[in-house]
Short mmCIF file of C-alpha atoms in Angstrom, two decimals:
data_model
loop_
_atom_site.label_atom_id
_atom_site.label_comp_id
_atom_site.label_asym_id
_atom_site.label_seq_id
_atom_site.Cartn_x
_atom_site.Cartn_y
_atom_site.Cartn_z
CA MET A 257 -24.93 27.80 125.16
CA LEU A 258 -27.32 26.46 128.08
CA PHE A 259 -28.97 28.75 130.17
CA ARG A 260 -27.78 28.93 134.16
CA GLY A 261 -31.12 30.75 135.53
CA LYS A 262 -33.41 28.44 138.30
CA PRO A 263 -36.09 25.92 136.90
CA THR A 264 -38.92 28.95 137.13
CA GLU A 265 -37.25 30.98 134.70
CA ARG A 266 -35.98 28.08 132.39
CA LEU A 267 -39.99 26.79 132.10
CA VAL A 268 -40.87 30.41 131.15
CA LEU A 269 -38.46 30.70 128.75
CA LEU A 270 -39.37 26.94 127.22
CA THR A 271 -43.16 28.22 127.50
CA TYR A 272 -42.36 31.40 125.30
CA SER A 273 -40.36 29.91 122.88
CA VAL A 274 -43.21 27.67 121.91
CA ILE A 275 -45.55 30.28 121.24
CA LEU A 276 -42.98 32.10 119.06
CA LEU A 277 -42.56 29.04 117.60
CA ASN A 278 -46.63 29.12 117.05
CA ALA A 279 -46.45 32.83 115.76
CA LEU A 280 -43.77 31.89 113.12
CA LEU A 281 -45.16 28.98 111.58
CA ALA A 282 -48.88 31.02 111.84
CA SER A 283 -47.14 33.81 109.41
CA CYS A 284 -45.52 31.31 107.04
CA GLY A 285 -49.04 31.28 105.00
CA ASN A 286 -49.19 27.15 104.78
CA GLN A 287 -53.09 27.02 103.39
CA ASP A 288 -54.14 28.83 100.70
CA PRO A 289 -57.79 29.91 100.90
CA ALA A 290 -58.50 29.75 97.37
CA PHE A 291 -57.88 25.63 97.59
CA THR A 292 -59.40 25.35 100.86
CA GLU A 293 -63.09 27.45 99.24
CA ILE A 294 -62.60 24.70 96.05
CA SER A 295 -62.04 21.88 98.24
CA SER A 296 -65.93 22.15 99.52
CA THR A 297 -67.54 21.58 96.55
CA LYS A 298 -69.62 18.17 95.43
CA ASN A 299 -66.45 16.41 95.31
CA ASN A 300 -65.71 17.37 99.16
CA GLU A 301 -62.54 15.11 98.54
CA PRO A 302 -59.28 16.46 101.17
CA LEU A 303 -56.96 17.88 98.65
CA ASN A 304 -52.78 17.93 98.97
CA GLY A 305 -52.07 20.93 99.81
CA GLU A 306 -55.02 21.20 103.11
CA GLU A 307 -53.87 17.62 104.09
CA SER A 308 -50.34 19.19 104.67
CA ILE A 309 -51.93 22.08 106.13
CA VAL A 310 -53.88 19.63 109.15
CA ALA A 311 -50.79 17.45 109.48
CA ASN A 312 -48.39 20.65 110.43
CA GLN A 313 -51.39 21.92 112.57
CA GLN A 314 -51.56 18.41 114.23
CA GLU A 315 -48.22 18.82 114.77
CA ILE A 316 -48.23 21.43 116.17
CA GLY A 317 -50.80 20.88 118.25
CA GLY A 318 -48.62 17.68 119.73
CA MET A 319 -46.03 19.59 120.36
CA ASP A 320 -47.61 21.96 122.71
CA ALA A 321 -49.01 19.25 124.24
CA ARG A 322 -45.70 17.18 124.85
CA VAL A 323 -44.21 21.10 126.45
CA LYS A 324 -46.91 21.42 128.54
CA ASP A 325 -47.05 17.67 130.39
CA SER A 326 -43.57 18.75 131.26
CA GLN A 327 -43.85 22.18 132.93
CA GLU A 328 -43.81 21.72 136.30
CA GLU A 329 -44.84 25.35 136.60
CA PRO A 330 -46.13 26.93 133.83
CA SER A 331 -46.48 30.63 133.33
CA LYS A 332 -49.71 32.25 132.41
CA PRO A 333 -48.45 33.16 128.25
CA ASP A 334 -49.05 37.17 127.88
CA GLU A 335 -53.09 37.63 126.06
CA ASN A 336 -52.03 39.95 123.24
CA THR A 337 -49.64 37.14 121.91
CA ASP A 338 -52.80 34.66 121.77
CA LYS A 339 -54.55 37.19 120.53
CA ASN A 340 -51.90 37.70 117.93
CA ILE A 341 -51.75 34.00 116.65
CA ASP A 342 -55.50 33.34 116.52
CA GLN A 343 -55.78 36.64 114.47
CA ASN A 344 -53.25 34.88 111.62
CA MET A 345 -54.71 31.78 111.40
CA SER A 346 -58.22 33.45 110.87
CA ASP A 347 -56.78 35.45 108.31
CA GLN A 348 -55.88 32.42 106.76
CA ASN A 349 -59.16 30.27 106.95
CA THR A 350 -61.66 33.10 105.90
CA ALA A 351 -59.69 34.04 102.45
CA GLY A 352 -62.42 33.59 99.57
CA THR A 353 -62.02 33.46 95.90
CA SER A 354 -64.12 32.10 92.88
CA GLU A 355 -64.68 28.28 92.41
CA THR A 356 -63.18 28.50 88.81
CA ASP A 357 -60.73 30.96 88.65
CA ALA A 358 -58.69 31.88 91.83
CA THR A 359 -56.19 34.29 92.53
CA GLY A 360 -54.07 33.24 95.51
CA SER A 361 -51.49 35.73 97.09
CA SER A 362 -49.74 32.86 99.42
CA ASP A 363 -45.73 31.91 98.12
CA ASP A 364 -47.42 28.39 98.93
CA LYS A 365 -49.52 27.07 95.69
CA PRO A 366 -51.63 23.90 97.03
CA GLY A 367 -50.85 20.95 94.52
CA SER A 368 -47.34 21.45 93.97
CA GLN A 369 -44.57 19.62 94.84
CA GLU A 370 -43.41 19.04 98.65
CA ASN A 371 -45.90 21.44 100.16
CA ASN A 372 -44.87 21.70 103.17
CA GLY A 373 -44.03 24.87 103.93
CA ALA A 374 -40.22 24.19 104.06
CA ASP A 375 -39.02 24.62 100.22
CA ASN A 376 -41.07 26.73 97.62
CA THR A 377 -38.64 26.45 95.03
CA ASN A 378 -41.46 24.60 93.35
CA MET A 379 -43.86 26.96 94.07
CA PRO A 380 -46.15 28.79 90.74
CA PRO A 381 -45.24 32.71 90.43
CA SER A 382 -48.24 34.22 92.68
CA ASN A 383 -49.39 36.35 90.12
CA TYR A 384 -50.65 32.74 88.44
CA GLN A 385 -54.19 31.62 89.27
CA LEU A 386 -55.97 28.53 90.35
CA VAL A 387 -58.08 27.03 87.61
CA THR A 388 -60.74 24.46 88.17
CA ILE A 389 -62.17 22.00 85.76
CA GLU A 390 -65.35 20.09 85.67
CA LYS A 391 -67.14 17.20 83.49
CA THR A 392 -68.62 14.25 83.37
CA GLN A 393 -66.74 11.30 80.99
CA ASN A 394 -69.18 10.35 78.29
CA ASN A 395 -67.89 7.43 76.27
CA ASP A 396 -70.82 6.30 74.15
CA ASN A 397 -71.11 7.00 70.68
CA LYS A 398 -68.19 9.31 70.30
CA LYS A 399 -67.09 10.74 67.19
CA VAL A 400 -63.41 10.72 64.98
CA ASP A 401 -62.55 11.22 61.53
CA ILE A 402 -59.14 8.82 60.55
CA LEU A 403 -57.17 10.42 58.17
CA TRP A 404 -54.71 7.82 57.70
CA ILE A 405 -51.37 9.04 55.31
CA ILE A 406 -49.25 6.45 53.49
CA ASP A 407 -46.04 6.58 51.60
CA SER A 408 -45.69 5.40 48.07
CA SER A 409 -42.66 5.54 47.29
CA GLY A 410 -40.37 2.35 46.30
CA SER A 411 -39.64 0.83 50.03
CA MET A 412 -43.69 0.69 51.10
CA GLU A 413 -44.94 -2.74 49.41
CA GLU A 414 -44.69 -5.27 52.41
CA GLU A 415 -45.54 -1.93 54.74
CA GLN A 416 -49.22 -1.37 53.42
CA ASP A 417 -49.82 -5.22 52.69
CA TYR A 418 -48.96 -5.60 56.80
CA LEU A 419 -51.31 -2.34 57.09
CA GLY A 420 -53.87 -3.86 55.47
CA GLN A 421 -54.11 -7.21 56.67
CA LYS A 422 -53.84 -6.38 60.28
CA PHE A 423 -56.34 -3.35 59.76
CA ASP A 424 -59.08 -5.93 61.84
CA SER A 425 -56.54 -5.12 65.13
CA PHE A 426 -56.98 -1.31 64.87
CA ILE A 427 -60.93 -1.63 64.14
CA SER A 428 -61.60 -4.34 66.77
CA ALA A 429 -60.34 -1.92 69.59
CA LEU A 430 -62.45 1.19 68.44
CA ALA A 431 -65.17 -1.49 68.17
CA ASN A 432 -64.94 -1.96 71.90
CA SER A 433 -65.61 1.70 72.73
CA ASN A 434 -68.36 1.83 71.21
CA THR A 435 -67.27 4.45 69.03
CA ASP A 436 -68.71 6.38 66.18
CA PHE A 437 -65.52 6.39 63.56
CA GLN A 438 -64.79 6.40 59.60
CA THR A 439 -61.88 6.80 57.54
CA ALA A 440 -60.37 7.70 54.16
CA ILE A 441 -56.82 7.29 53.05
CA THR A 442 -54.49 9.80 51.08
CA SER A 443 -50.61 9.53 50.06
CA THR A 444 -47.69 11.11 51.18
CA ASP A 445 -46.94 11.81 47.14
CA ILE A 446 -48.00 15.54 47.15
CA CYS A 447 -45.78 16.26 43.61
CA ASN A 448 -47.16 16.62 39.50
CA GLU A 449 -45.41 14.57 37.06
CA THR A 450 -43.00 17.50 36.77
CA ILE A 451 -41.89 20.15 38.93
CA PRO A 452 -44.28 22.65 39.31
CA SER A 453 -43.71 26.24 37.90
CA ASP A 454 -45.72 27.46 41.00
CA LEU A 455 -43.83 26.50 44.18
CA THR A 456 -45.96 28.90 46.40
CA LYS A 457 -48.47 25.75 46.11
CA ILE A 458 -47.30 23.24 46.25
CA VAL A 459 -42.99 22.23 46.97
CA CYS A 460 -41.67 19.14 44.92
CA PRO A 461 -38.04 21.05 43.85
CA VAL A 462 -37.58 17.90 42.48
CA ASP A 463 -39.07 14.69 40.10
CA TYR A 464 -38.01 11.55 41.50
CA ASN A 465 -40.66 9.45 39.74
CA GLY A 466 -42.34 11.45 36.62
CA ASP A 467 -44.81 8.70 36.64
CA GLY A 468 -46.08 7.96 40.16
CA PHE A 469 -49.37 7.98 41.37
CA HIS A 470 -49.91 11.68 42.93
CA LEU A 471 -52.79 11.75 45.18
CA ARG A 472 -51.77 15.21 46.69
CA GLY A 473 -54.25 15.13 49.31
CA ASP A 474 -56.95 13.46 47.09
CA PHE A 475 -58.76 10.12 49.11
CA VAL A 476 -58.07 6.65 47.39
CA GLY A 477 -61.01 4.51 46.82
CA GLU A 478 -64.21 4.14 44.81
CA ALA A 479 -65.73 6.90 44.15
CA GLY A 480 -68.70 7.76 46.63
CA ARG A 481 -67.08 4.51 49.10
CA LYS A 482 -63.55 6.52 49.62
CA VAL A 483 -64.61 8.13 53.32
CA LEU A 484 -65.35 4.10 55.03
CA SER A 485 -67.46 4.19 58.20
CA LYS A 486 -67.86 1.48 60.58
CA TYR A 487 -70.75 0.61 59.29
CA ASP A 488 -69.35 -0.62 56.13
CA SER A 489 -70.35 -4.84 55.87
CA ASP A 490 -67.15 -4.56 53.99
CA LEU A 491 -65.09 -1.73 56.05
CA VAL A 492 -61.76 -4.03 56.45
CA GLU A 493 -61.68 -5.37 53.01
CA LYS A 494 -62.20 -2.25 51.34
CA PHE A 495 -59.50 -0.69 53.57
CA ASN A 496 -56.77 -3.60 52.29
CA ALA A 497 -57.35 -2.73 48.83
CA TYR A 498 -57.36 0.90 49.48
CA THR A 499 -53.81 1.17 51.80
CA LYS A 500 -52.45 -0.07 48.02
CA VAL A 501 -51.27 3.02 47.16
CA GLY A 502 -48.32 2.56 45.10
CA ILE A 503 -44.90 2.78 45.02
CA SER A 504 -44.03 4.63 42.29
CA GLY A 505 -44.74 7.69 44.30
CA SER A 506 -42.42 10.51 44.47
CA GLY A 507 -39.27 9.56 46.96
CA PHE A 508 -39.84 13.92 47.97
CA GLU A 509 -42.20 12.44 50.60
CA HIS A 510 -44.58 15.23 52.14
CA GLY A 511 -47.15 13.38 54.56
CA LEU A 512 -47.62 16.26 57.04
CA LYS A 513 -48.23 18.30 53.87
CA ALA A 514 -50.17 15.79 52.02
CA ALA A 515 -52.36 15.61 55.74
CA GLU A 516 -53.07 19.35 55.42
CA LEU A 517 -53.39 18.91 51.51
CA ALA A 518 -55.95 16.70 52.11
CA VAL A 519 -58.22 18.44 55.17
CA LYS A 520 -58.54 21.41 53.11
CA LYS A 521 -59.77 19.32 50.34
CA VAL A 522 -62.73 18.38 52.75
CA LEU A 523 -63.36 21.90 53.41
CA THR A 524 -63.92 22.91 50.02
CA HIS A 525 -65.65 19.29 48.94
CA GLU A 526 -62.95 18.30 46.69
CA ASN A 527 -62.60 15.18 49.36
CA GLU A 528 -65.85 13.76 49.79
CA GLY A 529 -66.96 14.64 54.01
CA LEU A 530 -64.48 12.83 56.13
CA VAL A 531 -63.95 15.59 59.26
CA ARG A 532 -66.82 16.58 61.17
CA ASN A 533 -67.96 19.24 62.59
CA ASP A 534 -69.02 17.41 66.45
CA SER A 535 -65.57 14.80 65.53
CA PHE A 536 -62.37 14.06 66.54
CA LEU A 537 -59.62 14.16 63.70
CA SER A 538 -56.87 11.39 63.68
CA VAL A 539 -54.23 11.77 61.39
CA ILE A 540 -52.64 8.48 61.24
CA VAL A 541 -48.91 8.76 58.90
CA VAL A 542 -47.30 5.41 57.78
CA SER A 543 -43.71 5.94 55.94
CA ASP A 544 -40.45 4.43 56.50
CA GLU A 545 -38.62 7.89 55.86
CA GLU A 546 -38.39 11.21 57.24
CA ASP A 547 -40.79 13.68 55.86
CA ASP A 548 -38.98 15.77 53.20
CA GLY A 549 -40.58 19.17 54.15
CA ILE A 550 -37.46 19.39 56.43
CA GLY A 551 -35.61 18.63 53.96
CA LEU A 552 -35.58 22.52 52.04
CA GLY A 553 -33.35 23.38 54.22
CA MET A 554 -30.16 21.20 53.11
CA LYS A 555 -28.51 20.43 49.65
CA ASP A 556 -30.09 17.35 48.05
CA MET A 557 -27.85 14.43 47.89
CA TYR A 558 -29.14 13.05 44.98
CA HIS A 559 -29.43 15.49 42.51
CA GLY A 560 -26.86 17.93 43.88
CA ARG A 561 -29.43 20.73 44.10
CA ASN A 562 -28.44 23.38 46.98
CA PHE A 563 -32.36 24.23 47.96
CA VAL A 564 -30.88 27.00 50.21
CA GLU A 565 -28.74 28.59 47.48
CA GLU A 566 -32.28 28.37 45.27
CA GLY A 567 -33.90 30.54 47.63
CA LEU A 568 -36.81 26.99 49.06
CA THR A 569 -35.85 27.39 51.81
CA GLN A 570 -39.22 29.53 52.36
CA PHE A 571 -41.43 26.62 51.58
CA ARG A 572 -40.28 24.13 53.99
CA TYR A 573 -43.06 22.49 56.05
CA THR A 574 -42.54 20.79 59.84
CA HIS A 575 -44.75 18.99 62.47
CA GLU A 576 -45.54 22.59 63.88
CA ASP A 577 -47.25 23.89 60.79
CA LEU A 578 -49.61 21.13 60.55
CA LYS A 579 -50.53 21.81 64.48
CA ASN A 580 -51.13 25.19 63.77
CA TYR A 581 -52.97 24.31 60.91
CA LEU A 582 -55.22 22.41 62.28
CA THR A 583 -55.53 23.96 65.15
CA GLU A 584 -57.04 27.45 63.53
CA THR A 585 -58.79 24.51 61.49
CA LEU A 586 -60.47 22.92 64.34
CA GLY A 587 -59.31 23.36 67.31
CA ALA A 588 -57.00 23.20 70.12
CA GLY A 589 -57.88 19.47 71.45
CA LYS A 590 -59.88 18.24 68.99
CA PHE A 591 -57.19 16.72 66.85
CA SER A 592 -53.99 14.38 67.26
CA ILE A 593 -51.52 13.11 64.91
CA SER A 594 -49.71 9.61 65.24
CA ALA A 595 -47.02 7.77 63.33
CA ILE A 596 -46.05 4.20 62.38
CA THR A 597 -42.38 5.65 61.51
CA GLY A 598 -38.59 4.36 61.48
CA THR A 599 -37.45 4.40 64.76
CA ARG A 600 -33.51 4.01 66.22
CA ASN A 601 -32.55 1.22 68.15
CA ASN A 602 -31.10 2.17 71.89
CA ASP A 603 -27.54 2.33 70.84
CA GLY A 604 -28.69 4.61 68.02
CA SER A 605 -28.82 2.43 65.11
CA MET A 606 -31.97 2.42 62.84
CA CYS A 607 -34.11 -0.37 63.82
CA SER A 608 -34.83 -2.80 60.92
CA SER A 609 -37.03 -5.94 60.45
CA PRO A 610 -37.32 -8.96 57.65
CA HIS A 611 -40.74 -6.76 56.81
CA SER A 612 -39.04 -2.91 56.55
CA SER A 613 -35.17 -1.48 56.74
CA PRO A 614 -36.00 2.65 57.20
CA ALA A 615 -32.80 4.61 55.98
CA GLU A 616 -34.35 7.85 58.00
CA GLU A 617 -36.04 8.09 61.51
CA GLY A 618 -39.15 9.80 61.13
CA THR A 619 -38.15 12.40 63.32
CA GLN A 620 -40.62 15.37 62.02
CA TYR A 621 -43.79 12.45 62.70
CA ILE A 622 -42.27 11.44 66.33
CA ALA A 623 -42.74 15.78 67.06
CA ALA A 624 -46.10 15.46 65.64
CA ALA A 625 -46.80 12.92 67.68
CA ASN A 626 -45.50 13.59 70.70
CA ALA A 627 -46.53 17.57 70.39
CA THR A 628 -50.63 16.20 69.85
CA GLY A 629 -50.90 13.56 72.16
CA GLY A 630 -50.64 10.98 69.14
CA ILE A 631 -48.76 7.29 69.62
CA ILE A 632 -45.62 6.37 68.27
CA GLN A 633 -45.22 2.54 66.88
CA SER A 634 -42.05 1.18 65.74
CA ILE A 635 -42.71 0.25 61.73
CA CYS A 636 -39.68 -2.39 62.14
CA ALA A 637 -42.24 -3.57 64.79
CA THR A 638 -43.42 -7.40 63.91
CA ASP A 639 -46.62 -7.41 66.01
CA TRP A 640 -48.84 -5.51 63.73
CA ASP A 641 -51.78 -6.89 65.16
CA SER A 642 -50.56 -5.34 68.48
CA SER A 643 -48.96 -1.68 67.30
CA LEU A 644 -52.13 -1.45 65.45
CA TYR A 645 -55.17 -2.21 68.56
CA ASN A 646 -52.63 0.25 70.69
CA MET A 647 -53.04 2.86 67.73
CA GLY A 648 -57.03 2.28 68.68
CA MET A 649 -57.15 2.27 71.84
CA ASP A 650 -54.75 5.33 72.32
CA ILE A 651 -57.83 7.24 70.35
CA ASN A 652 -60.19 6.25 71.93
CA ALA A 653 -57.36 7.62 75.01
CA GLN A 654 -57.10 11.07 72.67
CA ILE A 655 -60.59 11.59 72.40
CA SER A 656 -60.97 11.40 76.38
CA GLN A 657 -58.25 14.71 76.89
CA ILE A 658 -59.42 17.49 78.32
CA THR A 659 -58.02 20.33 77.26
CA LEU A 660 -56.32 23.33 79.66
CA THR A 661 -58.21 27.01 79.74
CA LEU A 662 -54.29 28.46 80.59
CA LYS A 663 -51.23 27.38 80.16
CA PRO A 664 -50.43 25.81 83.70
CA TYR A 665 -47.60 25.32 86.16
CA VAL A 666 -47.02 21.51 85.77
CA PRO A 667 -46.24 20.58 89.31
CA SER A 668 -49.45 21.86 90.13
CA ILE A 669 -51.65 20.11 88.36
CA LYS A 670 -54.41 17.49 90.13
CA VAL A 671 -56.59 15.16 88.41
CA TYR A 672 -59.28 13.65 90.60
CA VAL A 673 -62.20 10.81 89.32
CA ASN A 674 -65.24 10.75 91.55
CA GLY A 675 -63.38 12.72 93.90
CA LYS A 676 -60.03 10.86 94.05
CA ALA A 677 -57.16 12.09 93.16
CA VAL A 678 -55.52 9.66 90.53
CA SER A 679 -52.41 8.77 87.85
CA GLY A 680 -52.35 7.71 84.74
CA TRP A 681 -52.44 10.62 82.87
CA GLN A 682 -50.00 13.01 81.26
CA TYR A 683 -49.84 16.29 80.32
CA ILE A 684 -48.89 17.35 76.71
CA GLU A 685 -48.16 20.77 76.48
CA GLY A 686 -48.05 20.83 72.23
CA THR A 687 -51.77 20.82 72.36
CA ASN A 688 -51.97 21.90 75.95
CA LEU A 689 -53.59 19.04 77.26
CA ILE A 690 -54.50 16.46 79.74
CA LYS A 691 -54.71 12.95 77.88
CA PHE A 692 -55.73 9.91 80.59
CA ASN A 693 -53.74 6.52 79.14
CA ALA A 694 -54.73 4.83 76.89
CA ASP A 695 -55.70 1.90 80.06
CA ALA A 696 -56.88 4.36 82.57
CA ILE A 697 -60.08 6.41 80.83
CA PRO A 698 -62.00 7.14 83.39
CA GLU A 699 -65.89 5.05 82.94
CA ASP A 700 -68.82 6.20 81.69
CA GLY A 701 -70.46 8.97 83.92
CA SER A 702 -67.14 9.56 85.89
CA MET A 703 -67.23 12.59 86.93
CA ILE A 704 -63.54 14.70 86.48
CA LYS A 705 -62.06 18.07 87.92
CA VAL A 706 -58.81 18.95 87.11
CA GLU A 707 -56.70 21.54 89.14
CA TYR A 708 -53.98 23.78 87.93
CA TYR A 709 -52.40 26.83 88.89
CA GLY A 710 -52.24 29.23 85.27
CA GLN A 711 -50.69 31.93 83.51
CA PRO A 712 -52.75 35.07 83.24
CA LYS A 713 -53.35 35.78 79.58
#
């Protein structure tokens, strides 16, 4: 409806409308004082939240100028209204919080998606805390211990050969990064020659192959040489020999449980010293079948036994069990689990190649990799040089990961390298960490800053 008053009266109404608009915008609380204070640290770069605030203020200023240009007889606004607007803006810009752990009271949280004050549907709860993590990237002489779990069942002969033959591709990726690594191998076979009577220790309710090479987490190789180092002149030769763990192992494969047993035996000195206190542990499972730790919740189709009816479900072992064990033993962010395993094609069928035709998808190994920032390679891949090189490169990225102290509101996560916001990273929910992509690892000496809103403990 048009206002039909005199021109002067219409200008007065327009002027007060602009003042009211400024007051409403100022009271929305676009700027979080905690984020403003953080931005004044050594990186001295504007943050996304601040940029949108500046843009909004510039737009408001431009609107004022356009209105003033159109006014022929501007009326003097009420002084109290101006004072209230100035006070609202001052209150937003002067409130402060600590640099490392700040609680913001505004509904507009910096770092969240589309932080322009128009839509708060993606904003974190008001009690979430602003957390800043800063570190200097150090790529020199990082230590990684690599534990290989190789399937020793009857269908794995060609895959074992491939792994040994192409291992130098894996080594070259690690060597290029100046990583101090060592490695050892065990198998997926944790069963005894006969069905064990004490199922609380080792769960092998079915004796598939009674004459197998049952490692039960023991490392293969020559005594005193079971753990191979980057400094060994015969590293590739020895690894090639050690990968041939045989194909007469139990068909009841326990790759995840075998990893736990291998680490436990290192800690009790039954295995040679693979796991170092100041090192990152990378577990890599190579198997063309599913981990049978989940099989105790089903009927054994080969022997007609129902493990549920026999009460064996209490002994199930899943990727979550291994993740929890390694977290408790080594600490959060100190390990990863990767897999070379059976995968599915886009149409849902199992992958297949001249050297491998897996009967099952390795869902537990894939889930473990997704939960811990590991990498997944198809066992059907025909170019194992590339697969193993990529896996070696990804281990470099795993070592460079950053563990978060609180569970984050994911859209609020921002990563800066030398003061500039960067992409090329991912948040791993299962272990609550930030992992850089293999081709986006910050250069040595870079200043890294991670900011996010986290759920209070």
